[in-house]
Short mmCIF file of C-alpha atoms and ligand atoms in Angstrom, two decimals:
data_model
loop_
_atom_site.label_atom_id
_atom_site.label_comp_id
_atom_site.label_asym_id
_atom_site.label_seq_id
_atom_site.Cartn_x
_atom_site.Cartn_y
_atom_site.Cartn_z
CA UNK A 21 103.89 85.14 211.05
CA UNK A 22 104.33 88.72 210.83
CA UNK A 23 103.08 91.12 208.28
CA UNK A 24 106.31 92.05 206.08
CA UNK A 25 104.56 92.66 202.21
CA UNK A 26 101.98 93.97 200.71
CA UNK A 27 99.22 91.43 199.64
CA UNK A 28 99.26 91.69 195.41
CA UNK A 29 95.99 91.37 193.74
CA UNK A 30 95.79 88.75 190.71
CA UNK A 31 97.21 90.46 187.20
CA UNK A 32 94.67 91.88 185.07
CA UNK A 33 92.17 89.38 183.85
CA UNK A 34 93.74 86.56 185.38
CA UNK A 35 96.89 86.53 183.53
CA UNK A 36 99.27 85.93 186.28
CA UNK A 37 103.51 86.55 185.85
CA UNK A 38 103.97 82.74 186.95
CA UNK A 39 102.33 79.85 187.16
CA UNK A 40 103.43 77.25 189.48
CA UNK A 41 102.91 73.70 189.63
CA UNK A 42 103.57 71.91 192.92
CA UNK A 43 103.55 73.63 196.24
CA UNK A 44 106.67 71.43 197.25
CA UNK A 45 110.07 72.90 198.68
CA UNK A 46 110.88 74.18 195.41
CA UNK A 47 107.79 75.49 194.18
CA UNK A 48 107.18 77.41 196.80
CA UNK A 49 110.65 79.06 197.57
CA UNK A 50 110.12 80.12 193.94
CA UNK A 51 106.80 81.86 194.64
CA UNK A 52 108.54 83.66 197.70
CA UNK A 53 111.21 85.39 195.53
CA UNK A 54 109.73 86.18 192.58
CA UNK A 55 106.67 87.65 194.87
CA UNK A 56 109.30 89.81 196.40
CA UNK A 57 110.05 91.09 193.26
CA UNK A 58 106.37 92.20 192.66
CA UNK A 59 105.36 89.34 190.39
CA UNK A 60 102.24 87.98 190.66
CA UNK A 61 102.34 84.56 191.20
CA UNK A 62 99.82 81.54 191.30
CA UNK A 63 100.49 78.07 192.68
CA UNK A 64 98.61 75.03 191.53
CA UNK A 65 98.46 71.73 193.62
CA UNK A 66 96.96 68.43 193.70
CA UNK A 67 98.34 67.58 197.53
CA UNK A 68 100.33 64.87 198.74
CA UNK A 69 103.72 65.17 196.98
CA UNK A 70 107.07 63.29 198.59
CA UNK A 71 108.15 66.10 200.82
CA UNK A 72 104.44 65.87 202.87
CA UNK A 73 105.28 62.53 203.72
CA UNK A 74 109.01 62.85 205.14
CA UNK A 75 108.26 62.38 209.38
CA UNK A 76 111.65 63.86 210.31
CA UNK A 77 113.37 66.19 208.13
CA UNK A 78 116.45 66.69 210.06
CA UNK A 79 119.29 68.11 206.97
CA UNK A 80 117.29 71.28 206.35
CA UNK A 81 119.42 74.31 207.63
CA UNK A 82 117.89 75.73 211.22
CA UNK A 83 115.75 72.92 211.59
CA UNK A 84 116.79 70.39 213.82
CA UNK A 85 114.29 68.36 212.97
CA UNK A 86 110.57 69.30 211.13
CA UNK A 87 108.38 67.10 209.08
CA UNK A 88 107.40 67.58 205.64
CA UNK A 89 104.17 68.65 206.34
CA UNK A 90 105.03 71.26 208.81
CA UNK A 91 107.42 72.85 206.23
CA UNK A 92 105.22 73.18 203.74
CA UNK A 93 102.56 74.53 206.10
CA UNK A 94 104.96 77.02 206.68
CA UNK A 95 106.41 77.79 203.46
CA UNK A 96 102.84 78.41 202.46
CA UNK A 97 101.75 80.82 204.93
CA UNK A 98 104.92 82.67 204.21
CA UNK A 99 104.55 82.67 199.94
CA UNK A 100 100.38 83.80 200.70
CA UNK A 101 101.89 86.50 203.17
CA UNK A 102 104.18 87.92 200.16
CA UNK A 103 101.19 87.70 197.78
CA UNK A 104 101.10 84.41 196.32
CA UNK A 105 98.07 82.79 195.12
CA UNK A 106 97.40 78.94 195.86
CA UNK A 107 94.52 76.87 194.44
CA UNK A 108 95.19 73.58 196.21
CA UNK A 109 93.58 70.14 194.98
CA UNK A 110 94.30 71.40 191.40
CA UNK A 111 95.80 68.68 189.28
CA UNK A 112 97.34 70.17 185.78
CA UNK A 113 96.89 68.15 183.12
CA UNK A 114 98.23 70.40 180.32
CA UNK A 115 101.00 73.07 179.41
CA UNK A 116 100.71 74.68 175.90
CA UNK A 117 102.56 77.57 174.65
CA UNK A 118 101.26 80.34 172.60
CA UNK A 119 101.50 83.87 171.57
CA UNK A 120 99.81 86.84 172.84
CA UNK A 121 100.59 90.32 170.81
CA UNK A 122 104.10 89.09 170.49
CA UNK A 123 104.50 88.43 174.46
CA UNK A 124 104.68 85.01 175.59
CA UNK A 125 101.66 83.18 176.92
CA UNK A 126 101.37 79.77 179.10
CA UNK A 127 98.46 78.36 178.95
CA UNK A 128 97.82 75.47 181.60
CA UNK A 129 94.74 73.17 181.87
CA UNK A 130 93.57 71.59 184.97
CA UNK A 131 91.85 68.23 185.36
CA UNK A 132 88.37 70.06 186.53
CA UNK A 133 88.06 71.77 183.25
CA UNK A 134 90.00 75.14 184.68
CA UNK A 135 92.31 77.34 181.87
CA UNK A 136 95.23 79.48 183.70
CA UNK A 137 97.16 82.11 181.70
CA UNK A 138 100.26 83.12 182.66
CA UNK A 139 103.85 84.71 180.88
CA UNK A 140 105.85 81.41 182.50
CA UNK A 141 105.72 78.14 184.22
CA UNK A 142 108.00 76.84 186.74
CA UNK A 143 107.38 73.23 187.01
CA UNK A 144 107.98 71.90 190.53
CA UNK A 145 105.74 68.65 190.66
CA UNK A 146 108.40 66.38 192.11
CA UNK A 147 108.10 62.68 191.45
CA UNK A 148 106.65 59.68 192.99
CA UNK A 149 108.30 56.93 194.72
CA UNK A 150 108.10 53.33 193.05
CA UNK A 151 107.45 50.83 195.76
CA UNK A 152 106.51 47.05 195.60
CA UNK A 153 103.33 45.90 197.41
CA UNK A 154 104.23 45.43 201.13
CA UNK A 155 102.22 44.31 204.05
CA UNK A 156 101.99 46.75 206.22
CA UNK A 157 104.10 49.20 205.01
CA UNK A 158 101.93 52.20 206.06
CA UNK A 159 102.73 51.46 209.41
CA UNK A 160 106.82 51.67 209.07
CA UNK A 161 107.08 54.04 205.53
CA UNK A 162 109.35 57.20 206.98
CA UNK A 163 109.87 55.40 210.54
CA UNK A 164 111.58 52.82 209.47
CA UNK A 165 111.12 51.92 205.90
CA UNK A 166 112.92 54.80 203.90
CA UNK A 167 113.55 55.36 200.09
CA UNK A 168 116.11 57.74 200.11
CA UNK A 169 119.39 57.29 201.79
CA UNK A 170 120.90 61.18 201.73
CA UNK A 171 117.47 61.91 203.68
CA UNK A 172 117.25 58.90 205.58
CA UNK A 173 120.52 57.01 205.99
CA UNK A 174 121.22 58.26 209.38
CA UNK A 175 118.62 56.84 210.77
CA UNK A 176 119.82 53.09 210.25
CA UNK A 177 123.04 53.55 212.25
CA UNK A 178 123.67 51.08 214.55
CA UNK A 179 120.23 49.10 212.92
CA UNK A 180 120.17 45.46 211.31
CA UNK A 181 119.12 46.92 208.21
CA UNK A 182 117.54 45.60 204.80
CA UNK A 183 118.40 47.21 201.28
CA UNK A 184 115.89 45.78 199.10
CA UNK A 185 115.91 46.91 195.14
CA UNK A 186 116.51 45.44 191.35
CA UNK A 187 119.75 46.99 189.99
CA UNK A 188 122.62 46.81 190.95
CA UNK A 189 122.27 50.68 192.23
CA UNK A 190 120.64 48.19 195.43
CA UNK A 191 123.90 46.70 195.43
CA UNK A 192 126.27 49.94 195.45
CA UNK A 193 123.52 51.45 197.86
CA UNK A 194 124.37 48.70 200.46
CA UNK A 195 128.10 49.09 200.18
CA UNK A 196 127.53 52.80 201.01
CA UNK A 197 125.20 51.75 204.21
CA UNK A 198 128.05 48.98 205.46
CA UNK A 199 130.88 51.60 204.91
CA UNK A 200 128.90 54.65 206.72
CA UNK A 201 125.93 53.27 208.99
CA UNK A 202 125.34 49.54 210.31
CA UNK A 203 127.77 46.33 210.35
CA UNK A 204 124.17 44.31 209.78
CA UNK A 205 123.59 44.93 206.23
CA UNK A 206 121.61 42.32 203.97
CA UNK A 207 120.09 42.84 200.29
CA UNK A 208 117.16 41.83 199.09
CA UNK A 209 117.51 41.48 195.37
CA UNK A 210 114.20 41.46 193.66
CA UNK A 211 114.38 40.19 190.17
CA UNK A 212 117.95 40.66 189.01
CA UNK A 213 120.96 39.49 188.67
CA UNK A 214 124.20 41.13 189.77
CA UNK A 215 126.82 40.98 186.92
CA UNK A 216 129.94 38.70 187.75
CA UNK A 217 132.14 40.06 190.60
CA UNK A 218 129.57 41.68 192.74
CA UNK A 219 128.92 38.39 194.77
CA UNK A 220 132.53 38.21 195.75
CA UNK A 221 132.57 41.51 196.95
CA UNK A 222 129.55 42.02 198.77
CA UNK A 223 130.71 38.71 200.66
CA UNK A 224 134.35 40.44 201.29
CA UNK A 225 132.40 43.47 202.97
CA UNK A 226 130.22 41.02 204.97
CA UNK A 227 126.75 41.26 203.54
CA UNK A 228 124.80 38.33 202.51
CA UNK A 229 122.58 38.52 199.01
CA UNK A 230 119.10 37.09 199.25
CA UNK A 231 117.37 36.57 195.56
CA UNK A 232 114.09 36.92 196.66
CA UNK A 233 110.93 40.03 197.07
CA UNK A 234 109.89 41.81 200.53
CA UNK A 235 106.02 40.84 201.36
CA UNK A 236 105.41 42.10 204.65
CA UNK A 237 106.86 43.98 207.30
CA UNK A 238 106.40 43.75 211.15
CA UNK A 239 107.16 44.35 214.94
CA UNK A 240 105.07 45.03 218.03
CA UNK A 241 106.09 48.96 218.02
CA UNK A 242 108.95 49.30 215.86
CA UNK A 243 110.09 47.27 213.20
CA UNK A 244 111.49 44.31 213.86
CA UNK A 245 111.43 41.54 210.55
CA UNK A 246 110.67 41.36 207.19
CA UNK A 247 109.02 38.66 205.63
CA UNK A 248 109.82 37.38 201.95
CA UNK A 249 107.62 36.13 199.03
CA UNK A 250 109.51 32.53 199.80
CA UNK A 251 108.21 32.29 203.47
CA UNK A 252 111.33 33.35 204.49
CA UNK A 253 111.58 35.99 207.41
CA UNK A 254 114.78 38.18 208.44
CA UNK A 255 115.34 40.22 211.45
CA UNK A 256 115.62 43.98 210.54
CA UNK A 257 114.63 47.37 211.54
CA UNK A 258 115.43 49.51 209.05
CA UNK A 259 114.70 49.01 205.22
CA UNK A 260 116.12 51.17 202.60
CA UNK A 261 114.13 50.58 199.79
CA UNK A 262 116.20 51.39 196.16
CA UNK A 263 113.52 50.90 193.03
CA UNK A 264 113.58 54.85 191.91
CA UNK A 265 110.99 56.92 191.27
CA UNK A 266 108.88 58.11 188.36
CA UNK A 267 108.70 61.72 187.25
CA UNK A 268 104.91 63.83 187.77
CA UNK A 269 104.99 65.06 184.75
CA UNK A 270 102.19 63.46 182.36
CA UNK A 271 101.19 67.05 181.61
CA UNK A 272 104.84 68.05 179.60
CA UNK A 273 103.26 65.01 177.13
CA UNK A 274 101.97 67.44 174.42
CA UNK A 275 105.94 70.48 174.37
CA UNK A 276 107.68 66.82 174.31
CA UNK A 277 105.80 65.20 171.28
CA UNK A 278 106.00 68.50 169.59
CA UNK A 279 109.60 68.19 169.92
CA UNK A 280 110.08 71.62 171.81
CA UNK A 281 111.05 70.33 175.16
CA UNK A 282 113.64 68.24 175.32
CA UNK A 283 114.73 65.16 178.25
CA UNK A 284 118.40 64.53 178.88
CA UNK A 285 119.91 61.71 176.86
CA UNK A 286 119.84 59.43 180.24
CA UNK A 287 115.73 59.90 179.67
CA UNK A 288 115.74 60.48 183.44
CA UNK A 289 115.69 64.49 183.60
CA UNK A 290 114.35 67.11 181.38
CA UNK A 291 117.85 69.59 179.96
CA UNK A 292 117.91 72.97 181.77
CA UNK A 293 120.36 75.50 181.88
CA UNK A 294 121.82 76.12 184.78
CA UNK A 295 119.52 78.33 185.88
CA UNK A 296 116.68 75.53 185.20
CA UNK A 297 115.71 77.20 181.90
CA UNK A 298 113.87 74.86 180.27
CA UNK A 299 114.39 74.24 175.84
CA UNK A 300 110.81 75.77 176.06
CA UNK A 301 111.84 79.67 176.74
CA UNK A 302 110.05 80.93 180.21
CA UNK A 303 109.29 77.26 181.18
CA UNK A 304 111.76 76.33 184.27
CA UNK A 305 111.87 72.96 185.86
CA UNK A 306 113.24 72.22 188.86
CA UNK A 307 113.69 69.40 191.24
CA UNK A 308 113.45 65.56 190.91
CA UNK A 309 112.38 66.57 186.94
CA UNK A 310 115.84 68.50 187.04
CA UNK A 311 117.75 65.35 188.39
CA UNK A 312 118.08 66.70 192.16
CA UNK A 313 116.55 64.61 195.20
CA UNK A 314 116.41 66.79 198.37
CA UNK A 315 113.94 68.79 200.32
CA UNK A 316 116.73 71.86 200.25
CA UNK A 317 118.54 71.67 196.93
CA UNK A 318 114.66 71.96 195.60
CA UNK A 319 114.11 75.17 197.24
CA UNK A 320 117.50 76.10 195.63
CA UNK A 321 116.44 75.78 192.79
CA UNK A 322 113.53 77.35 192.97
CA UNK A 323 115.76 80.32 194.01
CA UNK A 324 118.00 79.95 190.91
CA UNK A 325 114.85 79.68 188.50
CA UNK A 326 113.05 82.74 190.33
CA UNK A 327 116.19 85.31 189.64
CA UNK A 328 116.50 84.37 186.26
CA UNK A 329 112.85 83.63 184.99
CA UNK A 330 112.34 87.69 186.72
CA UNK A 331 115.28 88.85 184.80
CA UNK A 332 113.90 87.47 181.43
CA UNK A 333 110.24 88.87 182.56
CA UNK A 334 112.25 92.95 182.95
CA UNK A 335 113.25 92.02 179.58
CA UNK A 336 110.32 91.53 177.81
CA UNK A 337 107.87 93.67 179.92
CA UNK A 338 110.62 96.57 179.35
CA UNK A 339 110.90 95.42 175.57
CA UNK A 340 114.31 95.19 175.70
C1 LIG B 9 109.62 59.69 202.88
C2 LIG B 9 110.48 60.79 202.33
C3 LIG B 9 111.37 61.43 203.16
C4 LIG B 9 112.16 62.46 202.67
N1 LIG B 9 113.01 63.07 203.52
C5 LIG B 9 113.77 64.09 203.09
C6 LIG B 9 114.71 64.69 203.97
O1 LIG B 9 114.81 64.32 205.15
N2 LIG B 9 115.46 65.70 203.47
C7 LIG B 9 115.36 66.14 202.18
O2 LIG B 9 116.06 67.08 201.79
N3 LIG B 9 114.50 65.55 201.31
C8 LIG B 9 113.72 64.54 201.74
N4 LIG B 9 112.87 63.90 200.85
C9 LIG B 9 112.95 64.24 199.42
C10 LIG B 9 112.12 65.46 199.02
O3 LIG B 9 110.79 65.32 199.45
C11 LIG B 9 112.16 65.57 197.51
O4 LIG B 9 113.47 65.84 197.07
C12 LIG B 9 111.23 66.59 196.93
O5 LIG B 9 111.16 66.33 195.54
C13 LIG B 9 111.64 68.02 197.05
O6 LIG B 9 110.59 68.90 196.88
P1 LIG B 9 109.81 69.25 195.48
O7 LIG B 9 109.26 70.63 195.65
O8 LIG B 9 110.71 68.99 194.34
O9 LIG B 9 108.66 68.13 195.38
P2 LIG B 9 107.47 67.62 196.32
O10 LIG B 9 107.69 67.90 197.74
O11 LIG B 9 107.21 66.20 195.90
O12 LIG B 9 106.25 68.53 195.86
C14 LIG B 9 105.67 68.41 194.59
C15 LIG B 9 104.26 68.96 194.66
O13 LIG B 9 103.73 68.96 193.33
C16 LIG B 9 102.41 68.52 193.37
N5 LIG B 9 102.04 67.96 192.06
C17 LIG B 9 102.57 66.88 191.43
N6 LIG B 9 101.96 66.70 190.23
C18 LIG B 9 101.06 67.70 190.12
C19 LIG B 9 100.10 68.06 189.12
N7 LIG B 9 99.96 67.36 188.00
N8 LIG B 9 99.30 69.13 189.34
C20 LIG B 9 99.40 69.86 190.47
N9 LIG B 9 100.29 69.57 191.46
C21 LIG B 9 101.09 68.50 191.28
C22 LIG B 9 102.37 67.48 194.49
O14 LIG B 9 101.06 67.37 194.97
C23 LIG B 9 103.32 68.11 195.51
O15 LIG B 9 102.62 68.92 196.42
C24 LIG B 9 112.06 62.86 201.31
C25 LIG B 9 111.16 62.20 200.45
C26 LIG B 9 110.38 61.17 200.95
C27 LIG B 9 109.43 60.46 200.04
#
C-alpha cells in the first residue's frame, strides 16, 4: 500500500486518545478515522474473532468476493499506515474508569499483567458463535455449514439444505430459506418444542420437522449428509446452523456490576446512542455488542463511533 500519512508516535507516556479492543471490521475502520484525525490510537487483540473465519465474504462493497482473513490483513496494514498501534495476542480482561486532573481516564488490563491508559475505549470484540458438538465440522464450517444467513444464505440456493437450531427463530429461519433459496428445506429441532400452529405451517410450505440433534457431518469433497444423535442420516449440503451467539465481553463485568453501564432490556445488547455512545461517557461499543451482525455495518459503526468519540475528545482537550 502506498504511503498517504504520517506515522504518529504513541501519546506522551503511553496515554493513548483510544483504546481499541478487537481488530475486527469495526475496530479497525474506527482506528482508520480517528487516526486521520491525528488521534493516537492503540488496538488490542487476542486473534481469531468471527470475521477471520468467514471463507467468502462476497456482500462487502468492491469486493466480489474476499475472506475474512484477507480483510483484516488489509484493514490492518492500512490503520498501521495511518498511525495506529496494534499489540496482537492481547486479551483484555478489564475496563475501569477513573479520573485524571479532571480529564477522563480508561484504564484497561490485559490477561498478561499489561495496564493501558487511554481518554476512551471503543469496544469492538464481536461475539462468538454457539455451536453444538459436530463430527467433523471443521471440515464443512464456512463451506458448507454456515451460522449466519444475511452472510451466508446465498450460498444454499438450489442446495438440499438443513436448518438445525432450538427456538423457534430455527423455525422462522427456515421459512425465510424455503421462500428465498432452496425447495429442499428440513429442520432439525434440537430440544424444543414449536408452540401450536407452527407444525401445520411448516408442513403447508413443504418442510418436514425432525425432533432430534446433528452429530456428524459428511461427504467425499463436499457435503453431502448429516447424521443425527438417533442414527438417523439425511441427505444435505448445506446447514444453516441457528443457536446464537454469546457476546466477548467478560471484561465490561466490573462498569456493569457498578451499575454504570447499562444492557438493553432484551439483555442481548449493551444501550448506545446512536452514535454507539455507551451509558459510560467516552466508552463506545459497536458491533454484535451493539445488536448488528455483519462484516460492513461493523465497520459502520466504527465510522459513526470515530466522528463522534473525536468530537467529544475537541471538547474536552479544548476545555470547552
Ligand atoms: C463463518 C462466518 C462468516 C461470516 N460471513 C460474513 C459475511 O459474508 N459478510 C458479513 O458482513 N459478515 C459476515 N460474518 C459476520 C461478521 O464476522 C460479524 O458481524 C463481525 O462481528 C463483524 O466484525 P466485528 O469487528 O464486530 O467482530 P470480529 O470480526 O469478531 O472481531 C472481533 C475481534 O475482537 C477480538 N477480541 C474479542 N475479545 C477480545 C478480548 N477480550 N481482548 C482482545 N481482543 C478481543 C477478537 O479476537 C477479534 O479479532 C461472518 C461470521 C462468521 C462466523
Amino acid at each position: 500500500m502506498e504511503e498517504t500519512g504520517e506515522k504518529k508516535k504513541p501519546a506522551p507516556e503511553g496515554l493513548h486518545d483510544c483504546l481499541i479492543v478487537g481488530a475486527g471490521p469495526g475496530g479497525l475502520q474506527a482506528a482508520i478515522y480517528l487516526c486521520r484525525y491525528g488521534r493516537s490510537v492503540l488496538i488490542l487483540d487476542r486473534g481469531g474473532g468471527r470475521t477471520r473465519h468467514a471463507k467468502q465474504i462476497e456482500n462487502f462493497l468492491s469486493h466480489r468476493t474476499i475472506s475474512g482473513q484477507e480483510l483484516i490483513e488489509k484493514g490492518m496494514a492500512q490503520a498501521q499506515l495511518f498511525g495506529a498501534l496494534m499489540e496482537r495476542q492481547k486479551t483484555v480482561t478489564s475496563v475501569e474508569k477513573s479520573k485524571d486532573a479532571g480529564f477522563p481516564l480508561f484504564l484497561t488490563g490485559t490477561a498478561d499483567g499489561g495496564l493501558y491508559r487511554s481518554r476512551s475505549v471503543i469496544v469492538s470484540s464481536g461475539a462468538q458463535d454457539l455451536l453444538p458438538r459436530i463430527g467433523n465440522l471443521h471440515k464443512y464450517f464456512a463451506l458448507s455449514f454456515f451460522t449466519c444467513v444475511d452472510c451466508d444464505g446465498y450460498r444454499t440456493i438450489g442446495k438440499k439444505t438443513a436448518i438445525v437450531g432450538s427456538s423457534e427463530g430455527t423455525l422462522r429461519l427456515a421459512l425465510a430459506v424455503k421462500q428465498m433459496y432452496a425447495d429442499n428445506v428440513t429442520v432439525v429441532l434440537d430440544g424444543y418444542s414449536p408452540p401450536p400452529g407452527y407444525a401445520e405451517e411448516m408442513a403447508q410450505a413443504g418442510i418436514e420437522i425432525i425432533y432430534d440433534a446433528p452429530a456428524s457431518l459428511s461427504g467425499q469433497e463436499a457435503l453431502s449428509s448429516m447424521e443425527l444423535k438417533s442414527g438417523r442420516r439425511i441427505p444435505c449440503e448445506a446447514v444453516l446452523s441457528s443457536y446464537g451467539y454469546r457476546l466477548n465481553d467478560s471484561f465490561l463485568e466490573k462498569l456493569k456490576a457498578e451499575g454504570r453501564l447499562k444492557m438493553d432490556p432484551s439483555g442481548q445488547k449493551y444501550e448506545t446512542s446512536r452514535h454507539f455512545e455507551s451509558s459510560v461517557r467516552g466508552l463506545y461499543i459497536i458491533g454484535p455488542l451493539a445488536g448488528s451482525d455483519q462484516a460492513i455495518v461493523a465497520a459502520g459503526e466504527g465510522a459513526i463511533a470515530a466522528m463522534d468519540l473525536n468530537k467529544w475528545l475537541i471538547e474536552i482537550y479544548s476545555g470547552l
